[in-house]
Amino acid sequence: MKNHLLLTVAIVSGLFSCQSPSPSSENTAYQGQPPSPRVSTVTKPIVANNNQTYTLPGGIYASSAFLGGRLNGIAQSNDTLYTAIINPENAPINPSAWYAFKLWADAPKTIWLRLTYMVGQHRYWPKQSTDGQSWSALDTTRVIIENQGVERFGTGSQAESALLKLDLTADTLWLAAQEIQTTREVFAWMDSKVTPGRVDTLTLGYSREGRPLRAMKIGNATADRLVMVISRQHPPEVTGYLAMKGFIDEIVSDSELTDKFLYQYTLYVVPLMNPDGVDGGHWRHNSGGIDLNRDWADFNQPETRTVRDLMLDQAAQGKHWDFAIDFHSTWDDIYYTLPDSLSGSLPRLVSRWLDSLQVKLPGPKPTIRPTKNIEPTMVSRNYFYKQFNTEAIVFELGDNTDRDFLKLKGEVAAQELMKLMLSYHE
Ligand SMILES: [Zn+2]
């Protein structure tokens, strides 16, 4: 982005310098084409997390040998201070520094652990667990954020490192950037929702490393109207997934509204678009080293291709994708939409829906950011709209949004959406 900006400045200043040529000096400003907005999604190498267990001086142990684990190195810096190194799967990469590892000690000991990053910076407030299943944020008295940026959003808000005060014992302490939700937890949740005739699961295809791309198929299998729900293109974006879970839990629940809705619609839900990245503890990319949410134009990666093929196949059978939603996480709750002028088959559905959410949900109102730039499609929302005339949205949840609120938001979002979508067919 920074390079793009510099180039834009260079181009603009180049234009102005043309108006008052200075014969004595060479024109050193950049001349030529602007940068391509298209990002290559051709497979690149990644370095996998080493899944190693480390034995450290002082009777301390650390390990990232589990699904979703990431700890690339660790050293003892002095008697009570240890330094962990966290790396991304490759670079350049969006700054979402995922980490997840276990610690334990021969005898009870309080240590300081500094989280450092060779590329990128500290982003996620540490979460702890004693069983890898239930999680809580580390207490503020135990975390020192070092050299924090002054901005509220984006890389300018990130810190150089974080220093954690930890009480270690022989029992395992899990530390992670967010709650660990890998294929194991997510597939178990999907299976728990199966209700014959209402909710089924299926395998759409396979990831680059051969993990199943599993989907839920919900509602009336013979309906002509379809909805697509996806999440976790970006592995660390657990809060987006948690809101999606609330959204789906509500849609599969028993009520007059859900019965009506599921009679009219079939939903396909892909909770883990990037299972390799999630299980591999990646910051952003799939195991092809690519940001999947830049691959919806070229479809170089099997994960995006698989979902595209399902959608094209259903459309070829005369069915229509009425609505599609892609759940993500960022620094704050935000809705990335298309403007009403780019409305699909249910005109103004998304803006009417978000208006009702702004009224129904408590707390600060999230920003709504429409964009008209949909070419090249690259991101899922633009592809859904352009290819299928689908009402589409990127639904972003904050990294630190309260977990109960995420669930509530997902539920209310589902209720309001179902009511509105049905109103187009009355
Ligand atoms: Zn994302």
Short mmCIF file of C-alpha atoms and ligand atoms in Angstrom, two decimals:
data_model
loop_
_atom_site.label_atom_id
_atom_site.label_comp_id
_atom_site.label_asym_id
_atom_site.label_seq_id
_atom_site.Cartn_x
_atom_site.Cartn_y
_atom_site.Cartn_z
CA MET A 1 0.00 0.00 0.00
CA LYS A 2 2.83 2.34 0.92
CA ASN A 3 4.54 1.67 -2.43
CA HIS A 4 1.29 2.29 -4.24
CA LEU A 5 0.95 5.62 -2.47
CA LEU A 6 4.51 6.66 -3.29
CA LEU A 7 3.94 5.75 -6.90
CA THR A 8 0.69 7.73 -6.97
CA VAL A 9 2.51 10.72 -5.50
CA ALA A 10 5.23 10.28 -8.09
CA ILE A 11 2.69 10.14 -10.92
CA VAL A 12 0.77 13.17 -9.66
CA SER A 13 3.90 15.25 -9.12
CA GLY A 14 5.06 14.12 -12.56
CA LEU A 15 1.88 15.59 -14.06
CA PHE A 16 2.41 18.91 -12.33
CA SER A 17 6.05 19.13 -13.32
CA CYS A 18 4.95 18.78 -16.97
CA GLN A 19 3.08 22.09 -16.67
CA SER A 20 6.24 24.02 -15.84
CA PRO A 21 9.08 22.25 -17.57
CA SER A 22 12.52 23.12 -16.42
CA PRO A 23 14.77 22.76 -19.47
CA SER A 24 17.94 22.57 -17.44
CA SER A 25 16.93 19.48 -15.43
CA GLU A 26 16.20 15.90 -16.47
CA ASN A 27 12.67 14.59 -15.86
CA THR A 28 13.43 12.06 -13.14
CA ALA A 29 9.80 11.45 -12.14
CA TYR A 30 8.34 8.01 -12.78
CA GLN A 31 6.81 7.61 -16.25
CA GLY A 32 4.72 4.70 -17.40
CA GLN A 33 1.89 2.49 -16.24
CA PRO A 34 0.39 2.68 -12.77
CA PRO A 35 0.85 -0.39 -10.59
CA SER A 36 -1.48 -3.29 -11.37
CA PRO A 37 -4.29 -3.60 -8.84
CA ARG A 38 -4.14 -7.34 -9.38
CA VAL A 39 -2.23 -9.42 -6.82
CA SER A 40 -0.63 -12.62 -8.10
CA THR A 41 -2.04 -15.74 -6.47
CA VAL A 42 0.34 -18.21 -8.07
CA THR A 43 1.53 -20.67 -5.42
CA LYS A 44 4.58 -19.64 -3.38
CA PRO A 45 6.64 -21.64 -0.90
CA ILE A 46 5.88 -21.47 2.80
CA VAL A 47 7.85 -22.48 5.87
CA ALA A 48 5.70 -24.69 8.08
CA ASN A 49 5.73 -24.29 11.85
CA ASN A 50 8.37 -26.71 13.18
CA ASN A 51 6.00 -28.35 15.74
CA GLN A 52 8.92 -28.70 18.11
CA THR A 53 9.05 -29.23 21.87
CA TYR A 54 11.81 -27.16 23.49
CA THR A 55 13.62 -27.99 26.74
CA LEU A 56 14.91 -24.78 28.29
CA PRO A 57 17.27 -23.98 31.17
CA GLY A 58 15.46 -23.65 34.50
CA GLY A 59 13.29 -26.74 33.96
CA ILE A 60 10.96 -24.96 31.53
CA TYR A 61 9.36 -26.58 28.47
CA ALA A 62 7.58 -25.08 25.47
CA SER A 63 5.81 -26.77 22.57
CA SER A 64 3.81 -25.90 19.49
CA ALA A 65 3.35 -29.54 18.45
CA PHE A 66 -0.43 -29.45 18.06
CA LEU A 67 -3.06 -28.32 15.53
CA GLY A 68 -2.90 -24.56 15.12
CA GLY A 69 0.39 -24.33 17.02
CA ARG A 70 2.99 -21.66 16.24
CA LEU A 71 6.23 -20.96 18.07
CA ASN A 72 9.28 -20.69 15.84
CA GLY A 73 11.95 -20.42 18.52
CA ILE A 74 12.56 -19.63 22.18
CA ALA A 75 15.59 -18.77 24.34
CA GLN A 76 16.33 -18.06 27.98
CA SER A 77 17.44 -14.42 28.23
CA ASN A 78 18.13 -14.38 31.99
CA ASP A 79 17.03 -16.29 35.11
CA THR A 80 13.41 -15.28 34.81
CA LEU A 81 13.10 -13.90 31.28
CA TYR A 82 12.49 -16.02 28.17
CA THR A 83 12.14 -14.73 24.61
CA ALA A 84 9.85 -16.35 22.05
CA ILE A 85 10.17 -15.77 18.32
CA ILE A 86 7.09 -15.88 16.13
CA ASN A 87 7.37 -15.97 12.33
CA PRO A 88 4.81 -15.94 9.54
CA GLU A 89 4.47 -18.75 6.99
CA ASN A 90 5.97 -16.46 4.34
CA ALA A 91 6.27 -12.76 3.53
CA PRO A 92 5.17 -10.18 2.54
CA ILE A 93 2.08 -10.79 4.62
CA ASN A 94 -0.78 -8.97 6.28
CA PRO A 95 0.11 -8.14 9.91
CA SER A 96 -1.92 -10.74 11.81
CA ALA A 97 0.76 -12.40 13.91
CA TRP A 98 -0.79 -15.65 15.12
CA TYR A 99 0.95 -17.55 17.90
CA ALA A 100 -0.10 -20.62 19.90
CA PHE A 101 1.99 -22.80 22.20
CA LYS A 102 2.05 -24.69 25.48
CA LEU A 103 4.35 -24.10 28.46
CA TRP A 104 5.07 -26.11 31.59
CA ALA A 105 7.79 -26.44 34.25
CA ASP A 106 9.38 -29.14 36.43
CA ALA A 107 8.61 -27.09 39.54
CA PRO A 108 6.33 -24.07 40.06
CA LYS A 109 8.04 -20.95 38.74
CA THR A 110 7.00 -17.44 37.75
CA ILE A 111 8.63 -16.27 34.53
CA TRP A 112 8.48 -13.35 32.13
CA LEU A 113 8.04 -14.26 28.49
CA ARG A 114 8.62 -11.74 25.71
CA LEU A 115 6.78 -12.35 22.42
CA THR A 116 8.89 -11.04 19.53
CA TYR A 117 8.35 -11.07 15.77
CA MET A 118 11.00 -11.24 13.03
CA VAL A 119 8.46 -9.95 10.51
CA GLY A 120 5.52 -7.84 11.59
CA GLN A 121 4.48 -6.86 15.06
CA HIS A 122 2.46 -7.85 18.09
CA ARG A 123 -1.29 -7.67 17.44
CA TYR A 124 -3.37 -10.13 19.48
CA TRP A 125 -3.91 -9.82 23.23
CA PRO A 126 -2.82 -13.19 24.73
CA LYS A 127 -5.47 -15.77 25.63
CA GLN A 128 -4.80 -18.58 28.11
CA SER A 129 -6.27 -22.00 28.73
CA THR A 130 -5.53 -25.01 30.92
CA ASP A 131 -7.16 -27.53 28.57
CA GLY A 132 -6.91 -25.98 25.08
CA GLN A 133 -10.71 -25.76 24.99
CA SER A 134 -11.92 -22.99 27.29
CA TRP A 135 -10.09 -19.70 27.01
CA SER A 136 -9.80 -16.36 28.77
CA ALA A 137 -7.85 -13.19 28.10
CA LEU A 138 -4.66 -12.89 30.14
CA ASP A 139 -5.18 -10.43 33.00
CA THR A 140 -4.05 -6.87 32.24
CA THR A 141 -1.72 -6.95 35.27
CA ARG A 142 0.23 -9.73 33.54
CA VAL A 143 0.77 -8.11 30.14
CA ILE A 144 3.09 -5.25 29.19
CA ILE A 145 2.65 -4.10 25.60
CA GLU A 146 5.97 -2.67 24.40
CA ASN A 147 6.30 0.25 21.96
CA GLN A 148 2.65 0.35 21.01
CA GLY A 149 1.72 2.38 17.92
CA VAL A 150 -0.41 5.46 18.51
CA GLU A 151 -3.14 4.74 15.97
CA ARG A 152 -6.39 2.99 16.80
CA PHE A 153 -6.59 0.86 13.65
CA GLY A 154 -4.19 -1.06 11.43
CA THR A 155 -0.44 -1.52 11.56
CA GLY A 156 -0.02 1.90 13.23
CA SER A 157 -1.83 0.49 16.28
CA GLN A 158 0.44 -2.51 16.69
CA ALA A 159 3.27 -2.99 19.19
CA GLU A 160 6.85 -4.13 18.82
CA SER A 161 6.53 -6.91 21.39
CA ALA A 162 4.61 -8.05 24.46
CA LEU A 163 5.94 -9.11 27.84
CA LEU A 164 3.86 -11.68 29.76
CA LYS A 165 4.10 -12.68 33.42
CA LEU A 166 3.28 -16.37 33.72
CA ASP A 167 2.99 -18.78 36.65
CA LEU A 168 4.21 -22.12 35.32
CA THR A 169 3.66 -25.51 36.94
CA ALA A 170 3.82 -29.14 35.83
CA ASP A 171 0.33 -28.64 34.38
CA THR A 172 0.14 -27.36 30.82
CA LEU A 173 -0.56 -23.68 30.24
CA TRP A 174 -1.79 -22.89 26.73
CA LEU A 175 -1.18 -19.45 25.27
CA ALA A 176 -2.61 -18.28 21.96
CA ALA A 177 -3.43 -15.18 19.94
CA GLN A 178 -7.13 -16.13 19.97
CA GLU A 179 -9.17 -19.14 21.04
CA ILE A 180 -7.85 -22.18 19.15
CA GLN A 181 -10.52 -23.35 16.70
CA THR A 182 -8.96 -25.84 14.28
CA THR A 183 -10.48 -28.53 12.07
CA ARG A 184 -11.01 -30.62 15.20
CA GLU A 185 -13.24 -28.12 17.02
CA VAL A 186 -14.96 -26.73 13.94
CA PHE A 187 -15.78 -30.10 12.37
CA ALA A 188 -17.10 -31.32 15.75
CA TRP A 189 -19.41 -28.30 15.88
CA MET A 190 -20.61 -28.96 12.31
CA ASP A 191 -21.32 -32.61 13.11
CA SER A 192 -23.22 -31.61 16.26
CA LYS A 193 -25.65 -29.61 14.10
CA VAL A 194 -26.65 -32.44 11.76
CA THR A 195 -30.43 -32.93 11.74
CA PRO A 196 -31.74 -35.29 9.05
CA GLY A 197 -33.83 -33.41 6.50
CA ARG A 198 -32.68 -30.03 7.79
CA VAL A 199 -28.90 -29.94 8.27
CA ASP A 200 -26.41 -32.18 6.47
CA THR A 201 -22.66 -32.04 6.01
CA LEU A 202 -20.72 -32.79 2.85
CA THR A 203 -17.15 -32.63 1.57
CA LEU A 204 -16.90 -30.23 -1.35
CA GLY A 205 -13.27 -30.97 -2.19
CA TYR A 206 -9.83 -30.93 -0.65
CA SER A 207 -7.29 -28.32 0.37
CA ARG A 208 -3.77 -28.22 -1.06
CA GLU A 209 -2.56 -30.48 1.78
CA GLY A 210 -5.54 -32.80 1.37
CA ARG A 211 -7.74 -31.67 4.25
CA PRO A 212 -11.47 -31.91 3.49
CA LEU A 213 -13.24 -28.68 2.57
CA ARG A 214 -16.35 -29.48 4.53
CA ALA A 215 -19.66 -27.70 4.15
CA MET A 216 -23.02 -27.72 5.87
CA LYS A 217 -26.05 -27.90 3.62
CA ILE A 218 -29.02 -26.43 5.41
CA GLY A 219 -32.70 -26.17 4.48
CA ASN A 220 -34.84 -27.30 1.58
CA ALA A 221 -32.55 -29.23 -0.76
CA THR A 222 -34.91 -28.63 -3.69
CA ALA A 223 -35.19 -24.86 -3.21
CA ASP A 224 -34.18 -22.69 -6.17
CA ARG A 225 -32.84 -19.93 -3.94
CA LEU A 226 -29.40 -20.28 -2.41
CA VAL A 227 -27.27 -18.62 0.25
CA MET A 228 -23.48 -18.95 0.62
CA VAL A 229 -21.77 -18.47 3.99
CA ILE A 230 -17.98 -18.67 4.37
CA SER A 231 -15.43 -17.90 7.08
CA ARG A 232 -11.75 -18.33 8.03
CA GLN A 233 -10.18 -17.56 4.68
CA HIS A 234 -7.75 -15.92 7.09
CA PRO A 235 -6.80 -18.38 9.85
CA PRO A 236 -6.43 -16.08 12.89
CA GLU A 237 -9.84 -14.46 12.33
CA VAL A 238 -11.57 -16.46 15.03
CA THR A 239 -13.96 -13.68 16.08
CA GLY A 240 -15.48 -13.70 12.59
CA TYR A 241 -15.93 -17.45 12.91
CA LEU A 242 -17.58 -17.10 16.35
CA ALA A 243 -20.11 -14.62 14.95
CA MET A 244 -20.73 -16.98 12.01
CA LYS A 245 -21.39 -19.75 14.51
CA GLY A 246 -24.03 -17.63 16.27
CA PHE A 247 -25.52 -16.80 12.86
CA ILE A 248 -25.79 -20.47 11.83
CA ASP A 249 -26.92 -21.67 15.28
CA GLU A 250 -29.84 -19.26 14.93
CA ILE A 251 -30.72 -20.32 11.37
CA VAL A 252 -30.82 -24.03 12.28
CA SER A 253 -32.80 -23.44 15.49
CA ASP A 254 -36.50 -24.33 15.66
CA SER A 255 -38.91 -21.46 15.09
CA GLU A 256 -41.69 -20.36 12.76
CA LEU A 257 -39.26 -17.93 11.11
CA THR A 258 -36.52 -20.51 10.49
CA ASP A 259 -39.07 -23.07 9.21
CA LYS A 260 -40.38 -20.54 6.68
CA PHE A 261 -36.91 -19.46 5.67
CA LEU A 262 -35.50 -22.97 5.31
CA TYR A 263 -38.49 -23.98 3.18
CA GLN A 264 -37.59 -21.24 0.68
CA TYR A 265 -33.80 -21.50 0.82
CA THR A 266 -30.83 -23.85 0.71
CA LEU A 267 -27.73 -22.60 2.53
CA TYR A 268 -24.20 -23.80 1.91
CA VAL A 269 -21.85 -22.99 4.79
CA VAL A 270 -18.06 -23.39 4.61
CA PRO A 271 -16.84 -22.53 8.14
CA LEU A 272 -13.17 -23.28 7.33
CA MET A 273 -12.20 -21.99 3.90
CA ASN A 274 -8.53 -22.41 4.78
CA PRO A 275 -8.14 -25.60 6.86
CA ASP A 276 -4.41 -25.93 6.08
CA GLY A 277 -3.74 -22.40 7.30
CA VAL A 278 -5.85 -22.93 10.42
CA ASP A 279 -4.26 -26.26 11.39
CA GLY A 280 -0.80 -24.99 10.40
CA GLY A 281 -1.02 -21.95 12.68
CA HIS A 282 -0.70 -19.54 9.73
CA TRP A 283 -1.00 -15.76 10.00
CA ARG A 284 -2.90 -15.28 6.75
CA HIS A 285 -2.17 -17.58 3.83
CA ASN A 286 -3.09 -21.09 2.72
CA SER A 287 -0.44 -23.77 2.27
CA GLY A 288 0.10 -22.40 -1.24
CA GLY A 289 1.44 -19.27 0.46
CA ILE A 290 -1.45 -17.18 -0.88
CA ASP A 291 -4.07 -14.88 0.62
CA LEU A 292 -7.19 -16.76 -0.51
CA ASN A 293 -9.20 -13.56 -0.46
CA ARG A 294 -7.15 -12.30 -3.41
CA ASP A 295 -7.78 -15.43 -5.48
CA TRP A 296 -11.42 -14.92 -6.52
CA ALA A 297 -10.35 -13.67 -9.96
CA ASP A 298 -7.64 -16.13 -10.98
CA PHE A 299 -8.63 -19.16 -8.86
CA ASN A 300 -5.13 -20.57 -8.60
CA GLN A 301 -5.82 -22.25 -5.25
CA PRO A 302 -7.93 -25.40 -4.68
CA GLU A 303 -9.88 -23.89 -1.77
CA THR A 304 -11.31 -20.99 -3.80
CA ARG A 305 -11.73 -23.17 -6.91
CA THR A 306 -13.79 -25.70 -4.97
CA VAL A 307 -16.30 -23.14 -3.73
CA ARG A 308 -16.45 -21.47 -7.15
CA ASP A 309 -17.21 -24.83 -8.79
CA LEU A 310 -20.03 -25.58 -6.36
CA MET A 311 -21.55 -22.16 -7.05
CA LEU A 312 -21.22 -22.46 -10.82
CA ASP A 313 -22.66 -25.97 -10.74
CA GLN A 314 -25.72 -24.88 -8.74
CA ALA A 315 -26.24 -21.87 -11.01
CA ALA A 316 -26.02 -24.16 -14.06
CA GLN A 317 -28.90 -26.15 -12.55
CA GLY A 318 -31.04 -23.01 -12.70
CA LYS A 319 -30.68 -22.08 -9.03
CA HIS A 320 -29.88 -18.56 -7.92
CA TRP A 321 -27.44 -17.33 -5.27
CA ASP A 322 -29.53 -14.64 -3.60
CA PHE A 323 -27.13 -13.74 -0.79
CA ALA A 324 -23.53 -14.42 0.23
CA ILE A 325 -21.64 -13.45 3.37
CA ASP A 326 -17.93 -13.75 4.15
CA PHE A 327 -17.03 -13.49 7.87
CA HIS A 328 -13.68 -11.91 8.83
CA SER A 329 -11.99 -10.13 11.73
CA THR A 330 -10.12 -6.87 11.97
CA TRP A 331 -9.42 -4.20 14.59
CA ASP A 332 -13.08 -3.25 14.87
CA ASP A 333 -16.58 -4.32 13.82
CA ILE A 334 -17.00 -3.10 10.21
CA TYR A 335 -19.27 -3.92 7.27
CA TYR A 336 -17.64 -3.87 3.83
CA THR A 337 -20.49 -3.63 1.36
CA LEU A 338 -21.29 -2.79 -2.24
CA PRO A 339 -23.19 0.46 -2.81
CA ASP A 340 -26.93 0.28 -3.54
CA SER A 341 -26.12 1.13 -7.16
CA LEU A 342 -24.49 -2.32 -7.38
CA SER A 343 -27.48 -4.12 -5.93
CA GLY A 344 -28.11 -7.71 -6.95
CA SER A 345 -31.30 -9.70 -7.28
CA LEU A 346 -32.79 -8.49 -3.97
CA PRO A 347 -32.33 -4.72 -4.36
CA ARG A 348 -31.09 -2.88 -1.26
CA LEU A 349 -31.18 -6.07 0.84
CA VAL A 350 -27.80 -5.45 2.45
CA SER A 351 -28.32 -1.78 3.27
CA ARG A 352 -31.80 -2.43 4.68
CA TRP A 353 -30.41 -5.31 6.74
CA LEU A 354 -27.53 -3.27 8.17
CA ASP A 355 -29.93 -0.41 8.97
CA SER A 356 -32.00 -2.80 11.05
CA LEU A 357 -28.90 -4.19 12.78
CA GLN A 358 -27.79 -0.68 13.71
CA VAL A 359 -31.15 -0.24 15.46
CA LYS A 360 -31.47 -3.70 17.03
CA LEU A 361 -27.96 -4.15 18.42
CA PRO A 362 -26.72 -2.27 21.49
CA GLY A 363 -23.42 -0.41 21.64
CA PRO A 364 -21.47 1.70 19.15
CA LYS A 365 -22.64 1.48 15.53
CA PRO A 366 -20.11 -0.21 13.25
CA THR A 367 -18.79 1.65 10.23
CA ILE A 368 -20.37 0.70 6.89
CA ARG A 369 -17.87 0.98 4.04
CA PRO A 370 -19.30 0.52 0.55
CA THR A 371 -16.87 0.20 -2.33
CA LYS A 372 -17.52 0.55 -6.05
CA ASN A 373 -14.20 -0.98 -7.04
CA ILE A 374 -15.07 -4.54 -7.87
CA GLU A 375 -12.62 -5.21 -10.72
CA PRO A 376 -10.56 -7.32 -10.72
CA THR A 377 -12.85 -9.30 -8.46
CA MET A 378 -10.07 -10.85 -6.29
CA VAL A 379 -12.15 -10.75 -3.08
CA SER A 380 -15.08 -13.10 -2.55
CA ARG A 381 -17.79 -10.43 -2.24
CA ASN A 382 -16.96 -8.93 -5.62
CA TYR A 383 -16.93 -12.33 -7.30
CA PHE A 384 -20.29 -13.31 -5.79
CA TYR A 385 -21.87 -10.11 -7.04
CA LYS A 386 -20.26 -9.99 -10.45
CA GLN A 387 -20.65 -13.66 -11.34
CA PHE A 388 -24.06 -14.39 -9.82
CA ASN A 389 -25.71 -10.99 -9.23
CA THR A 390 -25.70 -11.93 -5.55
CA GLU A 391 -26.28 -9.55 -2.66
CA ALA A 392 -22.91 -9.85 -0.92
CA ILE A 393 -21.08 -8.52 2.11
CA VAL A 394 -17.82 -8.86 4.04
CA PHE A 395 -18.84 -9.01 7.70
CA GLU A 396 -15.90 -8.02 9.92
CA LEU A 397 -15.77 -8.49 13.68
CA GLY A 398 -13.26 -6.84 15.99
CA ASP A 399 -10.33 -8.87 17.34
CA ASN A 400 -11.37 -7.86 20.86
CA THR A 401 -15.15 -7.74 20.48
CA ASP A 402 -16.82 -9.28 23.55
CA ARG A 403 -17.45 -12.97 22.90
CA ASP A 404 -21.04 -12.95 24.19
CA PHE A 405 -21.74 -9.97 21.96
CA LEU A 406 -20.31 -11.82 18.92
CA LYS A 407 -22.82 -14.60 19.51
CA LEU A 408 -25.69 -12.16 20.03
CA LYS A 409 -24.71 -10.25 16.92
CA GLY A 410 -24.66 -13.42 14.85
CA GLU A 411 -28.10 -14.42 16.14
CA VAL A 412 -29.74 -11.02 15.61
CA ALA A 413 -28.08 -10.72 12.19
CA ALA A 414 -29.61 -14.07 11.20
CA GLN A 415 -33.11 -13.17 12.44
CA GLU A 416 -33.18 -9.82 10.65
CA LEU A 417 -31.76 -11.28 7.46
CA MET A 418 -34.29 -14.12 7.33
CA LYS A 419 -37.22 -11.72 7.84
CA LEU A 420 -35.98 -9.36 5.16
CA MET A 421 -35.16 -12.03 2.59
CA LEU A 422 -38.60 -13.59 3.02
CA SER A 423 -40.22 -10.17 2.53
CA TYR A 424 -38.95 -10.11 -1.08
CA HIS A 425 -41.02 -13.19 -1.90
CA GLU A 426 -44.33 -12.36 -0.21
ZN ZN B 1 -9.87 -11.41 6.79
#
